[in-house]
Coordinates of C-alpha atoms in Angstrom, one line a residue:
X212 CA 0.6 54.7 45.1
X213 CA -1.3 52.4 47.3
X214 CA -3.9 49.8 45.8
X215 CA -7.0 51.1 46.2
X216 CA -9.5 48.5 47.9
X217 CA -12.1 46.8 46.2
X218 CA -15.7 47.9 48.2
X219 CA -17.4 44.5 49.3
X220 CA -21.4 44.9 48.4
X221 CA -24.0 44.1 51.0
X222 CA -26.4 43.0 49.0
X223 CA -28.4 45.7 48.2
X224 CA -27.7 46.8 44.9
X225 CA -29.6 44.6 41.9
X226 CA -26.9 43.0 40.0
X227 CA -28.6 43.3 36.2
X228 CA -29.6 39.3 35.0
X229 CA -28.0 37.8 32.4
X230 CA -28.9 37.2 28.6
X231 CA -30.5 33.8 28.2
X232 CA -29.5 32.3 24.6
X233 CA -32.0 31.3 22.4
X234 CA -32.1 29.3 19.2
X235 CA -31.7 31.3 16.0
X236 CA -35.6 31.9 14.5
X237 CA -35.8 33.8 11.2
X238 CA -36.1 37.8 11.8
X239 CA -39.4 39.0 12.6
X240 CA -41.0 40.9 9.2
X241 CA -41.1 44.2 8.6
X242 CA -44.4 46.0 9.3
X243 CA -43.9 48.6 6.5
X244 CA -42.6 45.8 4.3
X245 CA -45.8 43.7 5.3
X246 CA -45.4 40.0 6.7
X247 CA -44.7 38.2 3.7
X248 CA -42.1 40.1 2.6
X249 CA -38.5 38.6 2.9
X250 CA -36.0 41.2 3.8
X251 CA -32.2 41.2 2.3
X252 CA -30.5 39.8 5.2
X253 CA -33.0 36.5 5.5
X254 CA -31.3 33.5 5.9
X255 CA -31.4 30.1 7.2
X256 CA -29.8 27.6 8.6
X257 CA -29.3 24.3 7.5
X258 CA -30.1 21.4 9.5
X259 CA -27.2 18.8 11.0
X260 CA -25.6 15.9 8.8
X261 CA -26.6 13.3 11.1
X262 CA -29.3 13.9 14.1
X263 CA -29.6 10.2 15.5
X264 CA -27.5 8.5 18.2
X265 CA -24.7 6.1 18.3
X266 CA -26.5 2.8 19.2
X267 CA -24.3 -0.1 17.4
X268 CA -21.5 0.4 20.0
X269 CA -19.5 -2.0 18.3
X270 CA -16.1 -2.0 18.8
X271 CA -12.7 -3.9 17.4
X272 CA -9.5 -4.5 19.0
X273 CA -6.5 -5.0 16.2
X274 CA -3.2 -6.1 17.5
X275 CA -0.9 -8.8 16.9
X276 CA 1.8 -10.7 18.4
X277 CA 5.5 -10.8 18.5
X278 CA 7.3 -11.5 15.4
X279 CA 5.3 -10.0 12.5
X280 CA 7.4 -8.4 9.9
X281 CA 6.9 -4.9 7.8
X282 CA 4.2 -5.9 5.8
X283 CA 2.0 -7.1 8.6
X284 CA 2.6 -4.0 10.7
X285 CA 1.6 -1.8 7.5
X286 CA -1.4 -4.2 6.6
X287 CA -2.7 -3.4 10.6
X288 CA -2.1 -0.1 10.0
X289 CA -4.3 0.2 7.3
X290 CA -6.8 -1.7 8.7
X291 CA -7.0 0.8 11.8
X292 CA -7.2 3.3 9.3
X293 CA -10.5 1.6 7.4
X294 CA -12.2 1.1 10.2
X295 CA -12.7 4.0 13.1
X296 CA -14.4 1.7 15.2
X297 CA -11.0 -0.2 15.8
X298 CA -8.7 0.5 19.0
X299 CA -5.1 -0.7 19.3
X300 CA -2.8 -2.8 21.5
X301 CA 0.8 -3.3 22.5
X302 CA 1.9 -6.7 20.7
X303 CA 1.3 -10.2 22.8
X304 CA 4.2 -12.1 23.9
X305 CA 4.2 -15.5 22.4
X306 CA 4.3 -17.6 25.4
X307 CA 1.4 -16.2 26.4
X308 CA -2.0 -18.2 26.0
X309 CA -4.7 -17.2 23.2
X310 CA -8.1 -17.4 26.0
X311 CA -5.9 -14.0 27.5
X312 CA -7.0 -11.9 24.3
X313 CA -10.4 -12.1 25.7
X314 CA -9.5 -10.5 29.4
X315 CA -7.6 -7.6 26.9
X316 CA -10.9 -6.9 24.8
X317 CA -12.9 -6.6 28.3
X318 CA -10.1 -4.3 29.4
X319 CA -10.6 -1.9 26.6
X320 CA -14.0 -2.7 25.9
X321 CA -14.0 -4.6 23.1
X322 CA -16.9 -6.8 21.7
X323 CA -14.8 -7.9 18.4
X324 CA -11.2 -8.4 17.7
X325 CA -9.1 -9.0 15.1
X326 CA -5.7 -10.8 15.9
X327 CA -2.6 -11.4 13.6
X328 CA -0.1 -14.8 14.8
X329 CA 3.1 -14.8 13.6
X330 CA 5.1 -18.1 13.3
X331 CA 8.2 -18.9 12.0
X332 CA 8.9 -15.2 10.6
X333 CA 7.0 -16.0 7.4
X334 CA 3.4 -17.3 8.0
X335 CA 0.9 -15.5 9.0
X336 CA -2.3 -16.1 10.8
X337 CA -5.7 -14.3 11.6
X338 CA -8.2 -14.9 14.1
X339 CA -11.3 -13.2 13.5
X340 CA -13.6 -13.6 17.2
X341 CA -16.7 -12.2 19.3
X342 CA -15.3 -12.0 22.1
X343 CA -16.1 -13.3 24.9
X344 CA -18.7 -16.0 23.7
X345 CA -17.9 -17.1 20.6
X346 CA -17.4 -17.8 18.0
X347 CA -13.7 -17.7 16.4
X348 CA -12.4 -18.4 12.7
X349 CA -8.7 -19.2 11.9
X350 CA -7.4 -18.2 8.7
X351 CA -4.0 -18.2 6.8
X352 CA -3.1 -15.0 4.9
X353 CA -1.5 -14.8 2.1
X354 CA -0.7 -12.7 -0.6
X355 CA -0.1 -9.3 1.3
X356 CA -0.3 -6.3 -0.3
X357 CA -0.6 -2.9 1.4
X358 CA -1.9 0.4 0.7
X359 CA 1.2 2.3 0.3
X360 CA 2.9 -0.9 -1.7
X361 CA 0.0 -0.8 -4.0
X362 CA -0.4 3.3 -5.2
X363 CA -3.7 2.6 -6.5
X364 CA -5.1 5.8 -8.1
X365 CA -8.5 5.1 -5.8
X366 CA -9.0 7.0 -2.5
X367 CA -11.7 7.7 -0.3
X368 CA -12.9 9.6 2.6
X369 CA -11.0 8.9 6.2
X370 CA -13.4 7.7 8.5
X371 CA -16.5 6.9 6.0
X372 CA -18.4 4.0 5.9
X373 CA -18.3 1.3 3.7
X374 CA -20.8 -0.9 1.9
X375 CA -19.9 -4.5 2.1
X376 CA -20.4 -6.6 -0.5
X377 CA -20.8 -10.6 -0.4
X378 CA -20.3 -13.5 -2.8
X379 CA -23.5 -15.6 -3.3
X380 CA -21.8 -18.5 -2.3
X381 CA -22.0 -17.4 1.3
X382 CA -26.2 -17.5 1.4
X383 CA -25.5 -21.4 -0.1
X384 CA -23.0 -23.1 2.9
X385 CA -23.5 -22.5 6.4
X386 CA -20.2 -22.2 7.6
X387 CA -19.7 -19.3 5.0
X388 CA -23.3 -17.9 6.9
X389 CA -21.6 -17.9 9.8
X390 CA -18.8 -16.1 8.2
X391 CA -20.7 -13.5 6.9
X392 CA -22.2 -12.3 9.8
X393 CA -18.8 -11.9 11.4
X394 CA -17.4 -9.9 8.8
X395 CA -20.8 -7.7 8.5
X396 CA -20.3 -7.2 12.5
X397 CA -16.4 -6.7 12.5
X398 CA -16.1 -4.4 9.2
X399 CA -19.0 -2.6 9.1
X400 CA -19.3 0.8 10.6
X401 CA -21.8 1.4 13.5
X402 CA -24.0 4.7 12.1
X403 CA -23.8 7.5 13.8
X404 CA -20.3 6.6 15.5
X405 CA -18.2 9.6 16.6
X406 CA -15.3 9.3 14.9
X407 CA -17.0 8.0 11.5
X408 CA -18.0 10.2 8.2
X409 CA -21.8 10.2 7.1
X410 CA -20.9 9.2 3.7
X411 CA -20.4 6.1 1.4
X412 CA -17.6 6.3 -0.5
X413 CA -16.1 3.0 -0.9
X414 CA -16.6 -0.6 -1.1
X415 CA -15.5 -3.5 1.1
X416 CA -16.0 -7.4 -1.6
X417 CA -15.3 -10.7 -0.2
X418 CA -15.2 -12.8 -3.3
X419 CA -14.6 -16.9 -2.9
X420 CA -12.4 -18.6 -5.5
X421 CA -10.3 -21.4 -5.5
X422 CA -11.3 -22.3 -1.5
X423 CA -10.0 -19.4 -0.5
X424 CA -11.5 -15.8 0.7
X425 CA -10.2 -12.5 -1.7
X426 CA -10.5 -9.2 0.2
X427 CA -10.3 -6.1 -2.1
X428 CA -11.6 -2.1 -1.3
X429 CA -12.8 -0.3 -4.1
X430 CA -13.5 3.6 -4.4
X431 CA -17.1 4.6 -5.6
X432 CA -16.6 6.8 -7.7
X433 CA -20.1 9.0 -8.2
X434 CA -20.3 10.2 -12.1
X435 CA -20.9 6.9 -13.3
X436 CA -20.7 4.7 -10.4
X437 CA -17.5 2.9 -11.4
X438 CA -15.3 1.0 -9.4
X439 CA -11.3 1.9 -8.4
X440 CA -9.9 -0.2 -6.3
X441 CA -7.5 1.5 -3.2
X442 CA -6.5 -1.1 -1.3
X443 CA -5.1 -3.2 0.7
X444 CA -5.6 -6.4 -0.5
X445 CA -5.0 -10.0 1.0
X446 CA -6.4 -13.5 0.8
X447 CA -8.0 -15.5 3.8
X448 CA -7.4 -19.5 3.6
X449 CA -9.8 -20.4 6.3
X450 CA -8.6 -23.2 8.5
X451 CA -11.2 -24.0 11.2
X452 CA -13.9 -22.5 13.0
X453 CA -14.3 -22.3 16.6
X454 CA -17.5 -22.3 19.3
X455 CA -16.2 -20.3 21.5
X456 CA -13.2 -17.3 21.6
X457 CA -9.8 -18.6 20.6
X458 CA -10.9 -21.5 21.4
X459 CA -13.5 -24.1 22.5
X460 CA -15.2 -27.3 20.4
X461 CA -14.4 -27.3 16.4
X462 CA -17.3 -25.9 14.5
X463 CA -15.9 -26.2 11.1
X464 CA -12.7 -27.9 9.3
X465 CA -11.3 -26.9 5.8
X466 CA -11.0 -30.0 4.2
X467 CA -8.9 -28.2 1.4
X468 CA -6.4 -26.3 3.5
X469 CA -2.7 -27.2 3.3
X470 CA -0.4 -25.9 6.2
X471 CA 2.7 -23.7 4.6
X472 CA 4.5 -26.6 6.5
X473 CA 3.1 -29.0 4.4
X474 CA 3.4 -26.7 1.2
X475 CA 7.0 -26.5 1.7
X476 CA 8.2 -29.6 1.7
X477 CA 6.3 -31.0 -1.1
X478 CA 8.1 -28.5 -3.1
X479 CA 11.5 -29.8 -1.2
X480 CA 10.0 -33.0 -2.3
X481 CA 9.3 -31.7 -6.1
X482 CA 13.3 -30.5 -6.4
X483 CA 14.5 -33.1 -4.9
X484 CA 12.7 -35.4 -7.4
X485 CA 14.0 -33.7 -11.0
X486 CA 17.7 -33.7 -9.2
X487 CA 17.1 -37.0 -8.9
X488 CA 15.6 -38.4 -12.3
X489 CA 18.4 -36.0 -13.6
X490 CA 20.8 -38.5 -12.0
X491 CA 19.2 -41.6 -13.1
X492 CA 19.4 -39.8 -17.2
X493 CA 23.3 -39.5 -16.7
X494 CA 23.4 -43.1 -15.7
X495 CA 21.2 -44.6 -18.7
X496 CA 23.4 -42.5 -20.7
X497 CA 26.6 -43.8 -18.9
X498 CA 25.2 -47.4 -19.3
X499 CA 24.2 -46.6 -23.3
X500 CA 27.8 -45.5 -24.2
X501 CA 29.5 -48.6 -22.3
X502 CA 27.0 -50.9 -23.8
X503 CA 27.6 -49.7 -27.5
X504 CA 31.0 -51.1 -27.8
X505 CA 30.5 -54.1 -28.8
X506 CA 33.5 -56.6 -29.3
X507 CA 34.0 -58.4 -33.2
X508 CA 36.3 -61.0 -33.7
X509 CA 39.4 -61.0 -35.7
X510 CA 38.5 -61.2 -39.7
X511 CA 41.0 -63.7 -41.6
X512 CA 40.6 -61.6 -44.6
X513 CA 42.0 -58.6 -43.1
X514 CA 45.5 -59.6 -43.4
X515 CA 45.1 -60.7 -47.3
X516 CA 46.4 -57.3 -48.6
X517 CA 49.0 -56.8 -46.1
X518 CA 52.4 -56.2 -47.4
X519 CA 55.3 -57.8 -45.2
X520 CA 57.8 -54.8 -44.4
X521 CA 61.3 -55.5 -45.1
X522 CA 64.0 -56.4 -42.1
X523 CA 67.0 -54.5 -41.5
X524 CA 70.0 -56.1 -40.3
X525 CA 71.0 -54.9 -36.9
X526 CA 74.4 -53.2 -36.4
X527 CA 76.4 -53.2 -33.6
X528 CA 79.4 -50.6 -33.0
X529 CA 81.7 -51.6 -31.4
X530 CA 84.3 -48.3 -32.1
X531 CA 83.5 -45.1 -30.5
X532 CA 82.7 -42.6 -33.0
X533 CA 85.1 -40.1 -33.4
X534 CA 84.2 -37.1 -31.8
X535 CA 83.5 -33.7 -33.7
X536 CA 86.8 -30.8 -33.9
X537 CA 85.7 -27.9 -31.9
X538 CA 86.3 -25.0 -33.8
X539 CA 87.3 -21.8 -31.8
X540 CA 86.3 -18.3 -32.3
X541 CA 89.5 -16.2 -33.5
X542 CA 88.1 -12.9 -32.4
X543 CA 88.0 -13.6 -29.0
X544 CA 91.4 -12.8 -28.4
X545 CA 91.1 -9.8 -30.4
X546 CA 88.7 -8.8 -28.3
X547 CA 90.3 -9.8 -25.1
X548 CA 93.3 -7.9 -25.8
X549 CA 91.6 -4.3 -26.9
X550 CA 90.0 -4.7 -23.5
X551 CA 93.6 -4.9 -21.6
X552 CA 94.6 -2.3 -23.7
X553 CA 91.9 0.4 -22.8
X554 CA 92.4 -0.8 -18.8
X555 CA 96.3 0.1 -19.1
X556 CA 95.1 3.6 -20.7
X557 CA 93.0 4.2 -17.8
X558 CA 95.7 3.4 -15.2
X559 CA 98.4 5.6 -17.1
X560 CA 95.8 8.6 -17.5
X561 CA 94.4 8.7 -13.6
X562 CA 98.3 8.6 -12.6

């Protein structure tokens, strides 16, 4: 059956126009009903969540470089979970210079990034910058703990934003000013961002104590307005501040911070200390017990109520002592004979 062929118009038939889409508008009253009579099937519909634009185009590269260990790589990964403003990287090679973080942010169009040094396998170091200009902070972190180390009973909402809360120590030094407005631009998330929630769900501290920087992340939690913490937490020993990216003329020196080099061997220092007054005890005590035996002369009176033992002559033999009889065992040659007996038996019963 051949394929019948489609007829080519010429034009002159009116194709019919198509249906232009309008907005949804409430149904048009009834006129039996009257106009302010709602019908049955009335409804409306609600306006959109959020109806502004995405203006704070902030974003944060997080990345590290070579060398980190499990608990860093999990403590990124939450951070790139907290924060949907973040993008990611391929680790750094460690021969490579720090000023080449700022070519990677302008590669993926990055404004703020947040970069974790390893050395030595065990310390780790953040750099918090605004990239390209400047400036750049240095800490040490310590005290690690992730989210799924922690299991916290507090949770929030993946991609919502967080309120950030300060201690008032920051508003009182200006290098912890400085700091502030670094975190508020890194952490906080821009309204309106595509991949963010339009709620407020948890809580973002920065507490100073003993020199140092606390993070925690707490859960809101709306019936009372209690406080849950999720996680992850660390601690940010801040060691200088830059002008510039990764870089540049020193803004700021912590007068209080001790490198983990430094830590280390005063506690080297510390054991090797006790082993040695440990040593120098033994010795007194060697030195005491030698020292205690003390040597007394002879006493005259001792010998007053000695008794003289009496002396035996000494005898010399000159015979040889006789020497013992040996007496012999008669049964043995009993027994010996009952033995040849039983072998001349044998013989004459196996002929």
């Amino acid at each position: 059956m051949a394929a019948a062929k489609r007829k080519h118009d010429d034009g002159s038939a009116v194709r019919p126009k198509k249906r232009v889409k309008r907005a949804p508008s409430a149904p048009e009253p009834d006129a039996k009903l009257g106009p302010d009579a709602a019908g049955p099937e009335e409804y409306s519909i609600p306006p959109p969540v959020s109806q502004g634009k995405w203006k704070n185009k902030e974003r944060v590269l997080i990345f590290s470089s070579r060398g980190i260990n499990f608990r860093t790589r999990h403590l990124m990964q939450d951070l790139r979970t907290l924060m949907p403003h973040s993008k990611a990287d391929t680790k750094m090679d460690r021969k490579d210079q720090l000023f080449v973080i700022n070519e990677v942010c302008e590669m993926k169009n990055c404004n703020k990034c947040i970069f974790f040094e390893a050395k030595k396998k065990q310390d780790l170091y953040m750099w918090l910058s605004n990239t390209p200009q400047g400036p750049s902070a240095k800490f040490l972190v310590q005290n690690v703990h992730t989210l799924a180390e922690l299991k916290m009973t507090g949770n929030c909402l993946r991609g919502s934003r967080p309120l950030l809360s300060f201690d008032p120590t920051f508003d009182k030094e200006p290098h912890y000013a400085l700091l502030k407005e670094l975190f508020i631009q890194i952490f906080s998330t821009p309204q309106y961002h595509p991949k963010s929630q339009p709620f407020v769900d948890h809580v973002f501290t920065f507490t100073i104590t003993d020199e140092r920087i606390w993070f925690r992340n707490y859960q809101i939690i709306e019936e009372d307005a209690s406080l849950v913490e999720i996680g992850p937490r660390f601690v940010l020993n801040l060691i200088k501040i830059f002008q510039g990216s990764f870089g540049g003329p020193t803004l700021y020196e912590n007068p209080h911070y001790q490198s983990p080099n430094m830590h280390r061997r005063l506690i080297r220092l510390s054991v090797a200390a006790k082993f040695r007054e440990k040593q120098q005890v033994k010795e007194v005590q060697k030195i005491k017990k030698k020292g205690s035996k003390v040597l007394i002369g002879e006493d005259p009176t001792e010998v007053v109520f000695e008794t003289p033992a009496e002396e035996k002559p000494v005898e010399i033999q000159l015979v040889k002592p006789e020497s013992k009889a040996i007496v012999k065992d008669k049964k043995k040659p009993r027994k010996i004979q009952r033995k040849k007996q039983k072998k001349l038996l044998r013989i004459e019963a196996s002929a």
